[in-house]
Amino acid sequence: MRAARLIRMVLVLQARPGMTAAELSRELEVSERTVTRDAQALSEAGVPVYAERGRAGGYRLVGGYRTGLTGLARDEAEALFLSGLPSALREMGLADAASAARLKVSAALTPALRDAPAGAGRRFHLDAPGWYREPATPELLPAVAEAVWRDRLLLARYRGAGRDTDAERELAPYGLVLKAGVWYLCARAGDDTRVYRIDRFTAATVSDTPFVRDEGFDLPGFWEERSAAFARSLLRTEVTLRLSETAAHRLPHLVDRAAATEALEAAGPPGDDGRVTVTLPVESLDVAYGQLLGLGPELEVLAPAGLRERFATAAARLHALYGGTP
């Protein structure tokens, strides 16, 4: 652990010439006394670390010293490509590898480019979870992530939605997907490739047995296809609507976007009142009621009759609340 910390200290000073003991303490997550001891150890080992006392003092490398210890390990190189996802890195247990990789890249840059990583970090951040939710990190995510990175079989127990018992699985874990704060595993089970919610794993053990990865497997393409099919499978019924121009514009933001877009493209020309009639696939009448009620008078439900009656009842209750005031 100390050797790794000493190397990291050299890389930090190489990337950022001149740092106080307090700054190094925060960067290395050790005490200032440990920083002093480490600087002395480096100096005794021949690394020219120079300490300046006083208000403007600090530690620096003398004479443009540069270490050759900048080669990336495999886990560091892989983590580097995820460095815009700090929360995901922490959850998968790769935060330290990513930090080491960034330091090595920074140390290898010319002085004129050393502020490039910080500049990118100040200008881009990806916050994956949706609003109004506090996603919990699945307890077994680090083990699943290890199996993915090492191409090892995963021995797991999985509890599907609506089931009371676990099913044992031997999975070839191809890739991880973080969707709106929820982690999924795309894995081959037998001859089929499926999607599993990681928070539904009740046990996961990384096997010592490797699996042969299909190099033609396209994780983004697979996810896009499966997620689109899943979203469409939920749309089990249809409603017929008359929409104002305002409602037509807002509809894709309230219901399944692809279904709304297809419904609007298939609609005929507007009537004399400017409204268009569309047939929209929805998950259920209850879900449709909650989604479409926000359109208010910009929408008229034509069918089915039960949903139209619910909207009429809601309109009558609103009229009673507001007393017919214009």
Short mmCIF file of C-alpha atoms in Angstrom, two decimals:
data_model
loop_
_atom_site.label_atom_id
_atom_site.label_comp_id
_atom_site.label_asym_id
_atom_site.label_seq_id
_atom_site.Cartn_x
_atom_site.Cartn_y
_atom_site.Cartn_z
CA MET A 1 0.00 0.00 0.00
CA ARG A 2 2.82 2.44 0.87
CA ALA A 3 4.68 1.76 -2.37
CA ALA A 4 1.52 2.54 -4.36
CA ARG A 5 1.04 5.73 -2.34
CA LEU A 6 4.64 6.85 -2.97
CA ILE A 7 4.24 6.31 -6.70
CA ARG A 8 0.98 8.24 -6.60
CA MET A 9 2.68 11.10 -4.76
CA VAL A 10 5.35 11.34 -7.45
CA LEU A 11 2.71 11.34 -10.19
CA VAL A 12 0.68 14.01 -8.40
CA LEU A 13 3.72 16.27 -8.05
CA GLN A 14 4.68 15.60 -11.66
CA ALA A 15 1.21 16.64 -12.86
CA ARG A 16 0.85 19.59 -10.47
CA PRO A 17 4.20 21.17 -9.67
CA GLY A 18 4.25 22.73 -6.23
CA MET A 19 1.72 21.50 -3.65
CA THR A 20 1.42 22.19 0.07
CA ALA A 21 1.40 19.42 2.65
CA ALA A 22 -2.30 20.11 3.23
CA GLU A 23 -3.09 19.76 -0.48
CA LEU A 24 -1.13 16.52 -0.74
CA SER A 25 -2.81 15.25 2.41
CA ARG A 26 -6.25 15.75 0.85
CA GLU A 27 -5.19 14.31 -2.51
CA LEU A 28 -3.56 11.19 -1.03
CA GLU A 29 -6.09 10.84 1.84
CA VAL A 30 -3.39 10.64 4.51
CA SER A 31 -2.21 12.90 7.34
CA GLU A 32 0.24 15.76 6.78
CA ARG A 33 2.74 13.88 8.96
CA THR A 34 2.51 10.91 6.57
CA VAL A 35 3.10 13.29 3.64
CA THR A 36 6.28 14.52 5.35
CA ARG A 37 7.54 10.97 5.96
CA ASP A 38 6.71 9.89 2.38
CA ALA A 39 8.52 12.91 0.91
CA GLN A 40 11.60 12.06 2.98
CA ALA A 41 11.42 8.41 1.85
CA LEU A 42 11.27 9.47 -1.80
CA SER A 43 14.20 11.80 -1.36
CA GLU A 44 16.27 9.04 0.25
CA ALA A 45 15.36 6.75 -2.68
CA GLY A 46 16.78 9.27 -5.16
CA VAL A 47 13.57 11.03 -6.25
CA PRO A 48 14.36 14.78 -6.05
CA VAL A 49 11.45 15.94 -3.88
CA TYR A 50 12.24 19.41 -2.52
CA ALA A 51 10.42 20.91 0.47
CA GLU A 52 10.16 24.71 0.82
CA ARG A 53 9.21 26.15 4.17
CA GLY A 54 7.14 29.25 4.82
CA ARG A 55 3.75 30.60 3.78
CA ALA A 56 4.39 30.02 0.06
CA GLY A 57 6.23 26.74 0.66
CA GLY A 58 5.33 23.24 -0.30
CA TYR A 59 6.65 20.21 -2.12
CA ARG A 60 7.92 20.06 -5.68
CA LEU A 61 10.06 17.91 -7.97
CA VAL A 62 13.41 19.49 -8.78
CA GLY A 63 14.87 19.91 -12.23
CA GLY A 64 11.90 18.79 -14.30
CA TYR A 65 12.14 15.23 -12.94
CA ARG A 66 9.79 12.82 -14.70
CA THR A 67 9.08 9.24 -13.70
CA GLY A 68 8.70 6.44 -16.24
CA LEU A 69 6.02 4.80 -14.08
CA THR A 70 3.15 5.92 -16.31
CA GLY A 71 2.15 2.64 -17.97
CA LEU A 72 -1.54 1.88 -17.53
CA ALA A 73 -2.64 -1.42 -16.03
CA ARG A 74 -5.60 -3.14 -17.69
CA ASP A 75 -8.13 -2.18 -15.00
CA GLU A 76 -6.86 1.40 -15.03
CA ALA A 77 -7.17 1.65 -18.82
CA GLU A 78 -10.69 0.22 -18.73
CA ALA A 79 -11.72 2.51 -15.86
CA LEU A 80 -10.35 5.55 -17.72
CA PHE A 81 -13.06 5.18 -20.35
CA LEU A 82 -15.67 5.45 -17.58
CA SER A 83 -14.13 8.48 -15.86
CA GLY A 84 -17.16 10.62 -16.73
CA LEU A 85 -19.27 8.34 -14.52
CA PRO A 86 -17.87 8.83 -11.00
CA SER A 87 -20.86 7.35 -9.19
CA ALA A 88 -20.87 4.29 -11.46
CA LEU A 89 -17.13 3.79 -10.87
CA ARG A 90 -17.63 3.88 -7.10
CA GLU A 91 -20.49 1.40 -7.25
CA MET A 92 -18.47 -1.06 -9.36
CA GLY A 93 -15.39 -0.70 -7.13
CA LEU A 94 -13.26 0.97 -9.84
CA ALA A 95 -12.80 4.44 -8.34
CA ASP A 96 -9.19 3.83 -7.26
CA ALA A 97 -8.23 2.39 -10.65
CA ALA A 98 -9.75 5.38 -12.42
CA SER A 99 -7.93 7.81 -10.14
CA ALA A 100 -4.61 6.07 -10.80
CA ALA A 101 -5.25 6.08 -14.55
CA ARG A 102 -6.04 9.79 -14.61
CA LEU A 103 -2.86 10.54 -12.67
CA LYS A 104 -0.73 8.51 -15.09
CA VAL A 105 -2.25 10.20 -18.11
CA SER A 106 -1.79 13.63 -16.52
CA ALA A 107 1.84 12.82 -15.73
CA ALA A 108 2.48 11.86 -19.35
CA LEU A 109 1.04 15.10 -20.74
CA THR A 110 3.19 18.04 -21.71
CA PRO A 111 3.00 21.06 -19.37
CA ALA A 112 0.85 22.97 -21.86
CA LEU A 113 -1.80 20.22 -21.77
CA ARG A 114 -1.85 19.38 -18.06
CA ASP A 115 -4.99 21.41 -17.43
CA ALA A 116 -6.93 19.50 -20.14
CA PRO A 117 -8.34 16.78 -17.82
CA ALA A 118 -9.47 19.34 -15.26
CA GLY A 119 -10.98 21.47 -18.02
CA ALA A 120 -13.01 18.54 -19.31
CA GLY A 121 -14.16 17.69 -15.79
CA ARG A 122 -15.37 21.25 -15.25
CA ARG A 123 -17.34 21.19 -18.48
CA PHE A 124 -19.01 17.75 -18.49
CA HIS A 125 -20.67 15.59 -15.86
CA LEU A 126 -23.15 12.75 -16.39
CA ASP A 127 -25.81 12.32 -13.70
CA ALA A 128 -27.42 9.03 -14.68
CA PRO A 129 -30.32 8.60 -12.21
CA GLY A 130 -33.67 10.23 -12.94
CA TRP A 131 -35.15 13.02 -10.85
CA TYR A 132 -37.09 12.34 -7.65
CA ARG A 133 -35.44 9.04 -6.87
CA GLU A 134 -32.67 7.90 -4.55
CA PRO A 135 -31.22 4.81 -6.25
CA ALA A 136 -29.62 2.24 -3.96
CA THR A 137 -26.43 0.52 -5.03
CA PRO A 138 -27.06 -3.24 -5.43
CA GLU A 139 -25.00 -5.09 -2.83
CA LEU A 140 -23.79 -7.66 -5.36
CA LEU A 141 -22.81 -5.17 -8.08
CA PRO A 142 -19.03 -5.30 -7.41
CA ALA A 143 -19.02 -9.10 -7.75
CA VAL A 144 -21.06 -8.95 -10.97
CA ALA A 145 -18.80 -6.20 -12.33
CA GLU A 146 -15.71 -8.29 -11.55
CA ALA A 147 -17.13 -11.19 -13.54
CA VAL A 148 -17.87 -8.86 -16.46
CA TRP A 149 -14.38 -7.32 -16.53
CA ARG A 150 -12.56 -10.65 -16.11
CA ASP A 151 -14.75 -12.65 -18.54
CA ARG A 152 -15.53 -15.21 -15.84
CA LEU A 153 -18.71 -17.24 -15.46
CA LEU A 154 -21.07 -15.95 -12.78
CA LEU A 155 -22.82 -18.43 -10.49
CA ALA A 156 -25.94 -16.64 -9.30
CA ARG A 157 -29.35 -16.95 -7.74
CA TYR A 158 -32.00 -14.70 -9.26
CA ARG A 159 -35.51 -13.84 -8.17
CA GLY A 160 -37.67 -12.69 -11.06
CA ALA A 161 -40.45 -10.14 -10.73
CA GLY A 162 -43.52 -11.55 -8.98
CA ARG A 163 -41.77 -14.75 -7.88
CA ASP A 164 -41.27 -16.05 -4.34
CA THR A 165 -38.40 -18.43 -5.06
CA ASP A 166 -34.91 -18.03 -6.49
CA ALA A 167 -33.64 -19.68 -9.64
CA GLU A 168 -30.01 -20.75 -9.94
CA ARG A 169 -28.19 -19.51 -13.00
CA GLU A 170 -24.77 -19.99 -14.57
CA LEU A 171 -24.28 -16.85 -16.62
CA ALA A 172 -21.71 -15.60 -19.10
CA PRO A 173 -21.81 -11.88 -18.17
CA TYR A 174 -21.34 -9.80 -21.30
CA GLY A 175 -21.96 -6.28 -20.09
CA LEU A 176 -23.45 -3.85 -17.57
CA VAL A 177 -26.02 -1.16 -18.30
CA LEU A 178 -26.96 1.72 -15.98
CA LYS A 179 -30.44 2.91 -16.95
CA ALA A 180 -32.03 5.79 -14.99
CA GLY A 181 -30.18 4.76 -11.83
CA VAL A 182 -30.97 1.03 -12.16
CA TRP A 183 -28.21 -1.49 -12.94
CA TYR A 184 -28.80 -4.31 -15.43
CA LEU A 185 -26.66 -7.25 -16.55
CA CYS A 186 -26.74 -8.52 -20.13
CA ALA A 187 -25.66 -12.15 -19.94
CA ARG A 188 -25.81 -15.39 -21.88
CA ALA A 189 -27.73 -18.19 -20.19
CA GLY A 190 -27.37 -21.34 -22.26
CA ASP A 191 -28.00 -20.36 -25.86
CA ASP A 192 -30.02 -17.24 -25.03
CA THR A 193 -28.83 -13.75 -24.10
CA ARG A 194 -31.04 -12.06 -21.51
CA VAL A 195 -31.28 -8.97 -19.33
CA TYR A 196 -31.22 -9.23 -15.52
CA ARG A 197 -31.84 -6.54 -12.91
CA ILE A 198 -28.86 -6.71 -10.59
CA ASP A 199 -30.89 -5.76 -7.51
CA ARG A 200 -32.82 -9.03 -8.00
CA PHE A 201 -29.74 -11.19 -7.58
CA THR A 202 -29.79 -12.82 -4.14
CA ALA A 203 -26.34 -14.40 -4.53
CA ALA A 204 -23.46 -14.02 -6.97
CA THR A 205 -20.11 -15.80 -7.03
CA VAL A 206 -17.38 -15.18 -9.58
CA SER A 207 -16.19 -18.50 -10.99
CA ASP A 208 -12.58 -19.27 -11.83
CA THR A 209 -13.83 -20.60 -15.17
CA PRO A 210 -13.51 -18.16 -18.09
CA PHE A 211 -16.05 -18.01 -20.89
CA VAL A 212 -15.42 -17.35 -24.57
CA ARG A 213 -16.87 -13.97 -25.41
CA ASP A 214 -18.66 -13.57 -28.74
CA GLU A 215 -16.62 -10.73 -30.23
CA GLY A 216 -19.54 -9.86 -32.49
CA PHE A 217 -21.77 -9.02 -29.51
CA ASP A 218 -22.74 -5.33 -29.61
CA LEU A 219 -23.81 -4.24 -26.12
CA PRO A 220 -25.33 -0.83 -27.09
CA GLY A 221 -27.17 -2.37 -30.03
CA PHE A 222 -28.43 -5.31 -27.96
CA TRP A 223 -29.66 -3.01 -25.20
CA GLU A 224 -31.41 -0.66 -27.61
CA GLU A 225 -33.20 -3.57 -29.28
CA ARG A 226 -34.24 -5.26 -26.03
CA SER A 227 -35.30 -2.08 -24.26
CA ALA A 228 -37.42 -1.02 -27.24
CA ALA A 229 -39.03 -4.47 -27.36
CA PHE A 230 -39.65 -4.36 -23.61
CA ALA A 231 -41.24 -0.91 -23.76
CA ARG A 232 -43.46 -2.00 -26.64
CA SER A 233 -44.48 -5.23 -24.86
CA LEU A 234 -45.97 -3.14 -22.06
CA LEU A 235 -48.37 -1.42 -24.47
CA ARG A 236 -51.18 -3.96 -24.38
CA THR A 237 -54.25 -1.85 -25.20
CA GLU A 238 -55.24 1.11 -27.37
CA VAL A 239 -57.09 4.39 -26.92
CA THR A 240 -58.48 6.75 -29.55
CA LEU A 241 -57.92 10.46 -28.96
CA ARG A 242 -58.61 13.83 -30.54
CA LEU A 243 -55.73 16.19 -29.91
CA SER A 244 -55.29 19.92 -30.25
CA GLU A 245 -52.01 21.19 -31.69
CA THR A 246 -50.78 21.82 -28.13
CA ALA A 247 -51.72 18.29 -27.01
CA ALA A 248 -50.03 16.75 -30.06
CA HIS A 249 -46.84 18.62 -29.20
CA ARG A 250 -46.89 17.51 -25.55
CA LEU A 251 -48.02 13.91 -26.06
CA PRO A 252 -44.52 12.39 -26.65
CA HIS A 253 -43.39 13.87 -23.32
CA LEU A 254 -46.21 12.19 -21.38
CA VAL A 255 -46.41 8.67 -22.82
CA ASP A 256 -44.05 6.24 -24.56
CA ARG A 257 -42.22 8.49 -27.01
CA ALA A 258 -41.91 5.96 -29.84
CA ALA A 259 -45.58 4.97 -29.59
CA ALA A 260 -46.69 8.61 -29.57
CA THR A 261 -44.49 9.49 -32.55
CA GLU A 262 -45.81 6.57 -34.60
CA ALA A 263 -49.42 7.42 -33.68
CA LEU A 264 -49.00 11.05 -34.71
CA GLU A 265 -47.28 10.10 -37.98
CA ALA A 266 -50.12 7.70 -38.80
CA ALA A 267 -52.83 10.26 -38.06
CA GLY A 268 -54.84 11.84 -40.84
CA PRO A 269 -55.03 15.58 -41.52
CA PRO A 270 -56.48 17.85 -38.82
CA GLY A 271 -60.24 18.52 -38.82
CA ASP A 272 -61.86 21.92 -39.19
CA ASP A 273 -61.20 22.58 -35.51
CA GLY A 274 -57.49 21.88 -35.96
CA ARG A 275 -57.57 18.64 -33.99
CA VAL A 276 -56.15 15.31 -35.13
CA THR A 277 -57.45 11.84 -34.28
CA VAL A 278 -54.89 9.26 -33.22
CA THR A 279 -54.91 5.65 -32.05
CA LEU A 280 -52.37 5.32 -29.27
CA PRO A 281 -51.02 2.07 -27.71
CA VAL A 282 -50.92 2.33 -23.91
CA GLU A 283 -49.91 0.09 -21.02
CA SER A 284 -53.39 0.04 -19.45
CA LEU A 285 -56.45 2.27 -19.13
CA ASP A 286 -55.43 3.22 -15.58
CA VAL A 287 -51.96 4.25 -16.73
CA ALA A 288 -53.40 6.13 -19.71
CA TYR A 289 -55.81 8.01 -17.43
CA GLY A 290 -52.95 9.21 -15.22
CA GLN A 291 -50.74 10.16 -18.17
CA LEU A 292 -53.33 11.92 -20.32
CA LEU A 293 -55.34 13.76 -17.66
CA GLY A 294 -52.67 16.46 -17.57
CA LEU A 295 -53.61 17.52 -21.11
CA GLY A 296 -56.97 18.75 -19.81
CA PRO A 297 -59.22 20.39 -22.45
CA GLU A 298 -56.52 19.98 -25.12
CA LEU A 299 -57.53 16.31 -25.39
CA GLU A 300 -60.80 14.44 -26.01
CA VAL A 301 -60.99 10.69 -25.41
CA LEU A 302 -63.14 9.01 -28.07
CA ALA A 303 -62.63 5.37 -27.07
CA PRO A 304 -62.90 3.16 -25.17
CA ALA A 305 -66.13 4.27 -23.56
CA GLY A 306 -64.96 3.47 -20.02
CA LEU A 307 -61.98 5.81 -20.27
CA ARG A 308 -64.12 8.54 -21.85
CA GLU A 309 -66.54 8.27 -18.91
CA ARG A 310 -63.67 8.66 -16.43
CA PHE A 311 -62.56 11.86 -18.18
CA ALA A 312 -66.14 13.15 -18.22
CA THR A 313 -66.43 12.47 -14.50
CA ALA A 314 -63.16 14.28 -13.83
CA ALA A 315 -64.35 17.25 -15.91
CA ALA A 316 -67.63 17.38 -13.98
CA ARG A 317 -65.79 17.31 -10.64
CA LEU A 318 -63.52 20.15 -11.78
CA HIS A 319 -66.56 22.15 -12.88
CA ALA A 320 -68.15 21.64 -9.48
CA LEU A 321 -64.97 22.71 -7.68
CA TYR A 322 -64.64 25.92 -9.62
CA GLY A 323 -68.38 26.70 -9.72
CA GLY A 324 -68.55 27.30 -13.44
CA THR A 325 -66.31 30.39 -13.19
CA PRO A 326 -65.03 31.34 -16.66
#
